[in-house]
Short mmCIF file of C-alpha atoms in Angstrom, two decimals:
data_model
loop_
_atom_site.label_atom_id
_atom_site.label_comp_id
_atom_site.label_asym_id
_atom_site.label_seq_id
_atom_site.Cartn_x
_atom_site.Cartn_y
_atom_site.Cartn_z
CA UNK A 1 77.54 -130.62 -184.54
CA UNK A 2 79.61 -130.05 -187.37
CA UNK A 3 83.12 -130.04 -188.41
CA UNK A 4 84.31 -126.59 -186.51
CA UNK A 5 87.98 -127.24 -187.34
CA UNK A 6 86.91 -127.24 -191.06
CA UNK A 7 84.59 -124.47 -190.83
CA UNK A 8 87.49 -122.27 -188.88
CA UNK A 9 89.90 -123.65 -191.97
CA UNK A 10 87.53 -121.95 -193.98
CA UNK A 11 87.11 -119.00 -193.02
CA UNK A 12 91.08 -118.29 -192.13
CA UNK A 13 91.12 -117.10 -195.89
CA UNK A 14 90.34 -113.31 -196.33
CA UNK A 15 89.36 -114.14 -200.31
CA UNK A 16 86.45 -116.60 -198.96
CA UNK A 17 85.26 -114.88 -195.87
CA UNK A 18 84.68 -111.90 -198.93
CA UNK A 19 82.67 -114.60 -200.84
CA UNK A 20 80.50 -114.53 -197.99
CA UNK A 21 80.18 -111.53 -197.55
CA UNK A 22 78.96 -111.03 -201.19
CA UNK A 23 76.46 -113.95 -200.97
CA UNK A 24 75.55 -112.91 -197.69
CA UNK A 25 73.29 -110.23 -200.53
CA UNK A 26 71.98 -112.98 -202.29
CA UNK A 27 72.54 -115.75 -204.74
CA UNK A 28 75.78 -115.73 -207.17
CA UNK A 29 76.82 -118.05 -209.55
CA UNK A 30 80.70 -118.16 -210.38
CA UNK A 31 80.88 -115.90 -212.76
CA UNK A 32 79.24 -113.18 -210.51
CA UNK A 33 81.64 -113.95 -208.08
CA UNK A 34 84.72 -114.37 -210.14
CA UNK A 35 83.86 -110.32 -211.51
CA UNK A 36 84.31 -108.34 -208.18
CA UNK A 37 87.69 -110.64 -207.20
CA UNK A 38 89.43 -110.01 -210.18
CA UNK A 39 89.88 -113.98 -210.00
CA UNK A 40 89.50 -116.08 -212.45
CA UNK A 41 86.78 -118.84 -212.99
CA UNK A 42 88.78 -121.89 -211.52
CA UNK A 43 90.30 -119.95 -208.67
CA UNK A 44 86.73 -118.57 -207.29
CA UNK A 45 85.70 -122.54 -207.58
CA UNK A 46 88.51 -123.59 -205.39
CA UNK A 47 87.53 -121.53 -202.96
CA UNK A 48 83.74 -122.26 -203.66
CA UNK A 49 84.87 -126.15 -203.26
CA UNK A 50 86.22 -125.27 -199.85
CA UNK A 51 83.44 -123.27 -198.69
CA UNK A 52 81.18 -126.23 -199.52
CA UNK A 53 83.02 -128.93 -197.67
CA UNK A 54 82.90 -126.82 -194.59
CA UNK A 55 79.05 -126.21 -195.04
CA UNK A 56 78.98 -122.46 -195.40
CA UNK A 57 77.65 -122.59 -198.76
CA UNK A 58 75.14 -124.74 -200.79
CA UNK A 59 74.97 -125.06 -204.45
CA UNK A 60 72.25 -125.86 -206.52
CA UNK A 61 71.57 -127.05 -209.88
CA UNK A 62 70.31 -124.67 -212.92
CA UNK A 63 71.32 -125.65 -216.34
CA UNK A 64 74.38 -125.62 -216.63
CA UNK A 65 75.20 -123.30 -214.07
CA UNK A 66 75.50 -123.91 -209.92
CA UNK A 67 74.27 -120.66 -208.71
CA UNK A 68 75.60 -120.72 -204.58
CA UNK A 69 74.09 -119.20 -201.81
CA UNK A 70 74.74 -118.83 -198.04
CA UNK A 71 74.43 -122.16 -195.69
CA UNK A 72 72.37 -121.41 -192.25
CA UNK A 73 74.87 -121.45 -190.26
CA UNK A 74 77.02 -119.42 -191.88
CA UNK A 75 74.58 -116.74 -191.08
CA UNK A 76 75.79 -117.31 -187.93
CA UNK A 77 79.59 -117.24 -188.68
CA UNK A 78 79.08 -113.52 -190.55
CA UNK A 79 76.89 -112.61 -187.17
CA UNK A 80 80.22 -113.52 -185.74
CA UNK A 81 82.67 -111.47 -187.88
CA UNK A 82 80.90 -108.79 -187.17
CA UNK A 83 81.50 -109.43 -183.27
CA UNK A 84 85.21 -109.01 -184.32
CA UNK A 85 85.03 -106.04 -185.98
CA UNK A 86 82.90 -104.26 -183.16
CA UNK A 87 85.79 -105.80 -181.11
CA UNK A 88 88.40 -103.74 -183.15
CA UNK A 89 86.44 -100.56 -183.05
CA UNK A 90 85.88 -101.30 -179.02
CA UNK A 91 89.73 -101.10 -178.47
CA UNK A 92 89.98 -97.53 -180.58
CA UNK A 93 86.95 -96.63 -178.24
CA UNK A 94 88.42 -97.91 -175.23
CA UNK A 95 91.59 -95.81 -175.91
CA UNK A 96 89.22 -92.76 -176.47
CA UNK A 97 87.67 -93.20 -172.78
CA UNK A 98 91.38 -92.87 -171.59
CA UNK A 99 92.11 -89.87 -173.58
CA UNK A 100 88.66 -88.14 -172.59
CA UNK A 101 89.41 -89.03 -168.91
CA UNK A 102 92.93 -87.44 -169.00
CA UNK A 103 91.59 -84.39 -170.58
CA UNK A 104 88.87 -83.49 -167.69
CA UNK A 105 91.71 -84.19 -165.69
CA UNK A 106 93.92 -81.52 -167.62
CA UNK A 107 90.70 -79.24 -167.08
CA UNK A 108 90.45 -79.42 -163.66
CA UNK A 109 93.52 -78.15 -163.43
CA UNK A 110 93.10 -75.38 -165.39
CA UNK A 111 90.34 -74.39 -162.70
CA UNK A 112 91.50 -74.91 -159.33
CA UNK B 10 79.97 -105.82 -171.23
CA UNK B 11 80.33 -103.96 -174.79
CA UNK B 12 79.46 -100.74 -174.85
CA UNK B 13 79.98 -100.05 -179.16
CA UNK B 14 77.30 -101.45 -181.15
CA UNK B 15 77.60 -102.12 -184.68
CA UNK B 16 74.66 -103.16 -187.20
CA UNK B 17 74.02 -103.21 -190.75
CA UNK B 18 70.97 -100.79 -191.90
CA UNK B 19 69.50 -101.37 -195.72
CA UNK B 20 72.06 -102.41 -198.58
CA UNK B 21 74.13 -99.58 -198.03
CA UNK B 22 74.50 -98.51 -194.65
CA UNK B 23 76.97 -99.66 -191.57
CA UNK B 24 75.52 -98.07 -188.42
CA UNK B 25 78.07 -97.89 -184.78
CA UNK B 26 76.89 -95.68 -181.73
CA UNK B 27 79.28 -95.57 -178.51
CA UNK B 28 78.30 -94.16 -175.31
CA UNK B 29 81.06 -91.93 -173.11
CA UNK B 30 81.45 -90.55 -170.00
CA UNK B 31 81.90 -86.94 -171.08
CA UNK B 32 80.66 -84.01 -172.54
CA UNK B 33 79.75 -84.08 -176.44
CA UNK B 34 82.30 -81.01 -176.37
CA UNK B 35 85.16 -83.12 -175.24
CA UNK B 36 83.89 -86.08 -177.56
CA UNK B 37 83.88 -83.94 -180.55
CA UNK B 38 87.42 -82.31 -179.92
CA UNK B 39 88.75 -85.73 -179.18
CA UNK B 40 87.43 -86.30 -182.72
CA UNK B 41 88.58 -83.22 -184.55
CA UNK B 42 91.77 -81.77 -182.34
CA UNK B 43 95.13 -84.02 -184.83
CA UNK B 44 96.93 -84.22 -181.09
CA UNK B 45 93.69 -86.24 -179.27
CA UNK B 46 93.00 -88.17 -182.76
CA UNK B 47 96.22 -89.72 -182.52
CA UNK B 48 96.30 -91.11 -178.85
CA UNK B 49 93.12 -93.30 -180.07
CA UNK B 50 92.57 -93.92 -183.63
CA UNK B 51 94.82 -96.69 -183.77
CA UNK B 52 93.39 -99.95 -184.80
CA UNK B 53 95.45 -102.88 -183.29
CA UNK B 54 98.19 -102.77 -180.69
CA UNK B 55 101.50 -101.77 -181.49
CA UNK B 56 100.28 -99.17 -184.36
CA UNK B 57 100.65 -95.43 -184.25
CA UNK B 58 99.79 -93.11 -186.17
CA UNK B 59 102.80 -90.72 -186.93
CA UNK B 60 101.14 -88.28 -190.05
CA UNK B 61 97.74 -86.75 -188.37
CA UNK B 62 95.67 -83.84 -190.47
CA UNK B 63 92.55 -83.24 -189.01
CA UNK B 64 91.04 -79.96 -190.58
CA UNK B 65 87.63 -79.64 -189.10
CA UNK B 66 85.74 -77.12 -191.16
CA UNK B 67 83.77 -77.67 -194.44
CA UNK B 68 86.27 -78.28 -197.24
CA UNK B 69 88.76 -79.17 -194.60
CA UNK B 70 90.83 -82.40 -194.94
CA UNK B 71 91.33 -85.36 -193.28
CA UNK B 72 94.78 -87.17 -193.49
CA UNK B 73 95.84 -90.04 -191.46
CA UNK B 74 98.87 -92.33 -191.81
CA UNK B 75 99.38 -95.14 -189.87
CA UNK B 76 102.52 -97.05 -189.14
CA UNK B 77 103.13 -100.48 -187.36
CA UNK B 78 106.97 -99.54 -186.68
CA UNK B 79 108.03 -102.30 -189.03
CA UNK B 80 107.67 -100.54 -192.51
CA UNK B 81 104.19 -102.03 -192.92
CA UNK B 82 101.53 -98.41 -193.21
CA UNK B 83 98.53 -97.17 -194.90
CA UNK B 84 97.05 -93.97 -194.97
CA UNK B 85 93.26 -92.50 -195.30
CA UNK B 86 92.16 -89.67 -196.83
CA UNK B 87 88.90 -87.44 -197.16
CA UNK B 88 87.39 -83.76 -196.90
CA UNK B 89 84.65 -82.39 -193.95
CA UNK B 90 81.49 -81.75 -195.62
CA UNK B 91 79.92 -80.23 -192.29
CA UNK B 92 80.82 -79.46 -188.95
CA UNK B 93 78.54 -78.43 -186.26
CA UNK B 94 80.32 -78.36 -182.69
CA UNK B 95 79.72 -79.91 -181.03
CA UNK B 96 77.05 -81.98 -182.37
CA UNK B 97 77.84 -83.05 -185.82
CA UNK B 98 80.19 -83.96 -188.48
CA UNK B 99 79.90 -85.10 -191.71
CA UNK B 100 83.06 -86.20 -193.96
CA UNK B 101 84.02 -88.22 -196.63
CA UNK B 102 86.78 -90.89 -196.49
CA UNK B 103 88.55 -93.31 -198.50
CA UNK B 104 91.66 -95.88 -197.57
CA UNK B 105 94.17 -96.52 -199.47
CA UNK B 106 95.79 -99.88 -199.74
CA UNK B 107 97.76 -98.65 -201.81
CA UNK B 108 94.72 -98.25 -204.26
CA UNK B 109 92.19 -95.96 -202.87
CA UNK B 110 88.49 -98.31 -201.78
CA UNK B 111 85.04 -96.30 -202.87
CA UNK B 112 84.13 -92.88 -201.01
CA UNK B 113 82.66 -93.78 -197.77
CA UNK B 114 80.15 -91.27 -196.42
CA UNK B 115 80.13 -90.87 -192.61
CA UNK B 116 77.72 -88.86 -190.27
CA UNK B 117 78.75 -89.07 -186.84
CA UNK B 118 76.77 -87.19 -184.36
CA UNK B 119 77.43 -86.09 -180.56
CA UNK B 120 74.45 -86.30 -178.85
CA UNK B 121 73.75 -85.66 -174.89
CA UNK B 122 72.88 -88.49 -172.71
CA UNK B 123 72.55 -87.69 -169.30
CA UNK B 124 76.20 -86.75 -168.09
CA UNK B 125 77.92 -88.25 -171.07
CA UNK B 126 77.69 -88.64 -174.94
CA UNK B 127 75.77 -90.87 -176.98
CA UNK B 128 77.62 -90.84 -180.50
CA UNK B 129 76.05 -92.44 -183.46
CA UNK B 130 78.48 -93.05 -186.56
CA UNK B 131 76.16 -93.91 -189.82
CA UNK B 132 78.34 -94.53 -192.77
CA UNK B 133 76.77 -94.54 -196.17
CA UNK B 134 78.73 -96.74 -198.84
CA UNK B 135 78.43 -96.15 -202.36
CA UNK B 136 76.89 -100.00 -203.04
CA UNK B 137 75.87 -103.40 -200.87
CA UNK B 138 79.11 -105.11 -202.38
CA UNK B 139 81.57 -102.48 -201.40
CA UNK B 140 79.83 -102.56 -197.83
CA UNK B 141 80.65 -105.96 -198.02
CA UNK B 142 83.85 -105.86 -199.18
CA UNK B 143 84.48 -103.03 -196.47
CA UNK B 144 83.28 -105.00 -193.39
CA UNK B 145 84.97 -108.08 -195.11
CA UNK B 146 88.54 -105.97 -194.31
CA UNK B 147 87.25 -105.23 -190.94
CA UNK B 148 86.83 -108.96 -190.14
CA UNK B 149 90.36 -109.06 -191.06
CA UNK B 150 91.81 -106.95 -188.67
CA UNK B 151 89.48 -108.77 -185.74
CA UNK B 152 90.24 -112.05 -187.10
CA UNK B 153 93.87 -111.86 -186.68
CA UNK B 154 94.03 -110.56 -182.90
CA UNK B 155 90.81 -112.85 -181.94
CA UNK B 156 92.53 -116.14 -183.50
CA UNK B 157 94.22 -117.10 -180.39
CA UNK B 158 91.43 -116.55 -178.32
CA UNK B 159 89.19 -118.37 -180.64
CA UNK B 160 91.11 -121.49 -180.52
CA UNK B 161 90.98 -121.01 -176.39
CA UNK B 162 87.23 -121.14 -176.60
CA UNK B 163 87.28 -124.06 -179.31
CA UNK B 164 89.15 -126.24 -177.30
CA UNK B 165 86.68 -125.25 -174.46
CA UNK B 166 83.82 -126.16 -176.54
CA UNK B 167 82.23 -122.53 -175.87
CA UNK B 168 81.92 -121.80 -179.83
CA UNK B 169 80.16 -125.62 -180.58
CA UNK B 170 77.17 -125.02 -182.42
#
């Protein structure tokens, strides 16, 4: 099992769960990353650092460059985000299912 | 039980379909009429959404403002491309936070399941990153009102992996 207090440390920041969500495409080195951000070079590192310590990303050597890409398991974290969103969506939707009730009721009315 | 579903389809797309217990008539005027639209399209608790223009014909716009009561807001905008009652819209939309995100492209059709609705939302984005970047912001939103919860089910071990 690994370090879930880490990996929840990680992905608290809305700049890095974004990172994520770009290499959840594909492969990036920093400078693809840094473009998008409007960060610069040392910033998207920090982040990258972070990301790496908590196991969401692994970096490999290529020259000079350390293209990263996605960890396993953070395939499963981003499977997870998602469950939030439909979560926020669910509540709108929820709400709807009131409103849609209340107006059947409001047409009933209007034919006794 | 979870009734939305939400996938991604290709580079581009971000596919949600809903079922409800009523007709696609109501559905679609719960979707279209400014008055229904803001009793339910209002993200977290505690928001509201006090500016509401809902013009549901081609060419017609969209406005929405919301407000959390505090002096924190953001608005959408966007324009109907085609409406068919009560089966089928299509419209254009964009948030602005302040600065406006890419055009997102949105199909959302009313469909008849049995004695409700089926309604399947398919939202074209104009590339994979600003899909990414879109359902990034999303995760935001959950994130925040899910933290608590999530540290509920850390500390009962039901999110180990």
């Amino acid at each position: 099992m690994r370090n879930l207090d880490t990996a929840f440390l990680a992905l608290a920041d809305p700049t890095r769960r974004a990172i994520l969500a770009r290499l959840a495409l594909g492969e990036a080195t920093v400078m693809e990353l840094a473009e998008p951000f409007d960060m610069t070079q040392p910033a998207v590192s920090r982040h990258l650092k972070v990301l790496e310590g908590a196991g969401l990303i692994t970096r490999r050597v290529e020259g000079t460059k350390r293209p990263c890409r996605l960890a396993p398991d953070a395939i499963a974290e981003i499977d997870r985000w998602l469950d939030w969103l439909r979560q926020a969506m669910a509540r709108n939707y929820d709400r709807l299912d009131d409103v849609l009730a209340e107006m059947q009721t409001e047409e009933g009315k209007e034919k006794p | 039980m979870s009734k939305l579903t939400l996938t991604t389809e290709g580079d581009r797309h971000v596919v949600v379909t809903r079922r409800f217990a009523a007709s696609p008539e109501a559905v679609f005027r719960a979707h279209t009429d400014p008055k229904l639209v803001q009793k339910w399209l209002l993200g977290p608790d505690g928001w509201s959404m006090p500016i509401c223009i809902n013009e549901a014909k081609p060419g017609g716009k969209i406005r929405y403002e919301w407000s959390d009561g505090k002096g924190a807001g953001f608005h959408l905008t966007g324009e109907y491309v085609e409406v068919e009652p009560y089966s089928r819209i299509v419209h254009i939309e964009r948030m602005h936070l302040p600065d406006p995100t890419p055009d997102n492209h949105v199909e959302t059709r009313f469909e008849k399941d049995g004695t409700g609705t089926l309604m399947i939302m398919r939202m074209t984005l104009p590339d994979a990153e600003t899909r990414a970047a879109m359902l990034a912001t999303g995760m935001d939103e959950g994130m925040e009102a899910s933290y608590a919860r999530m540290e509920g089910m850390l500390q009962r071990g039901e999110l180990a992996a």
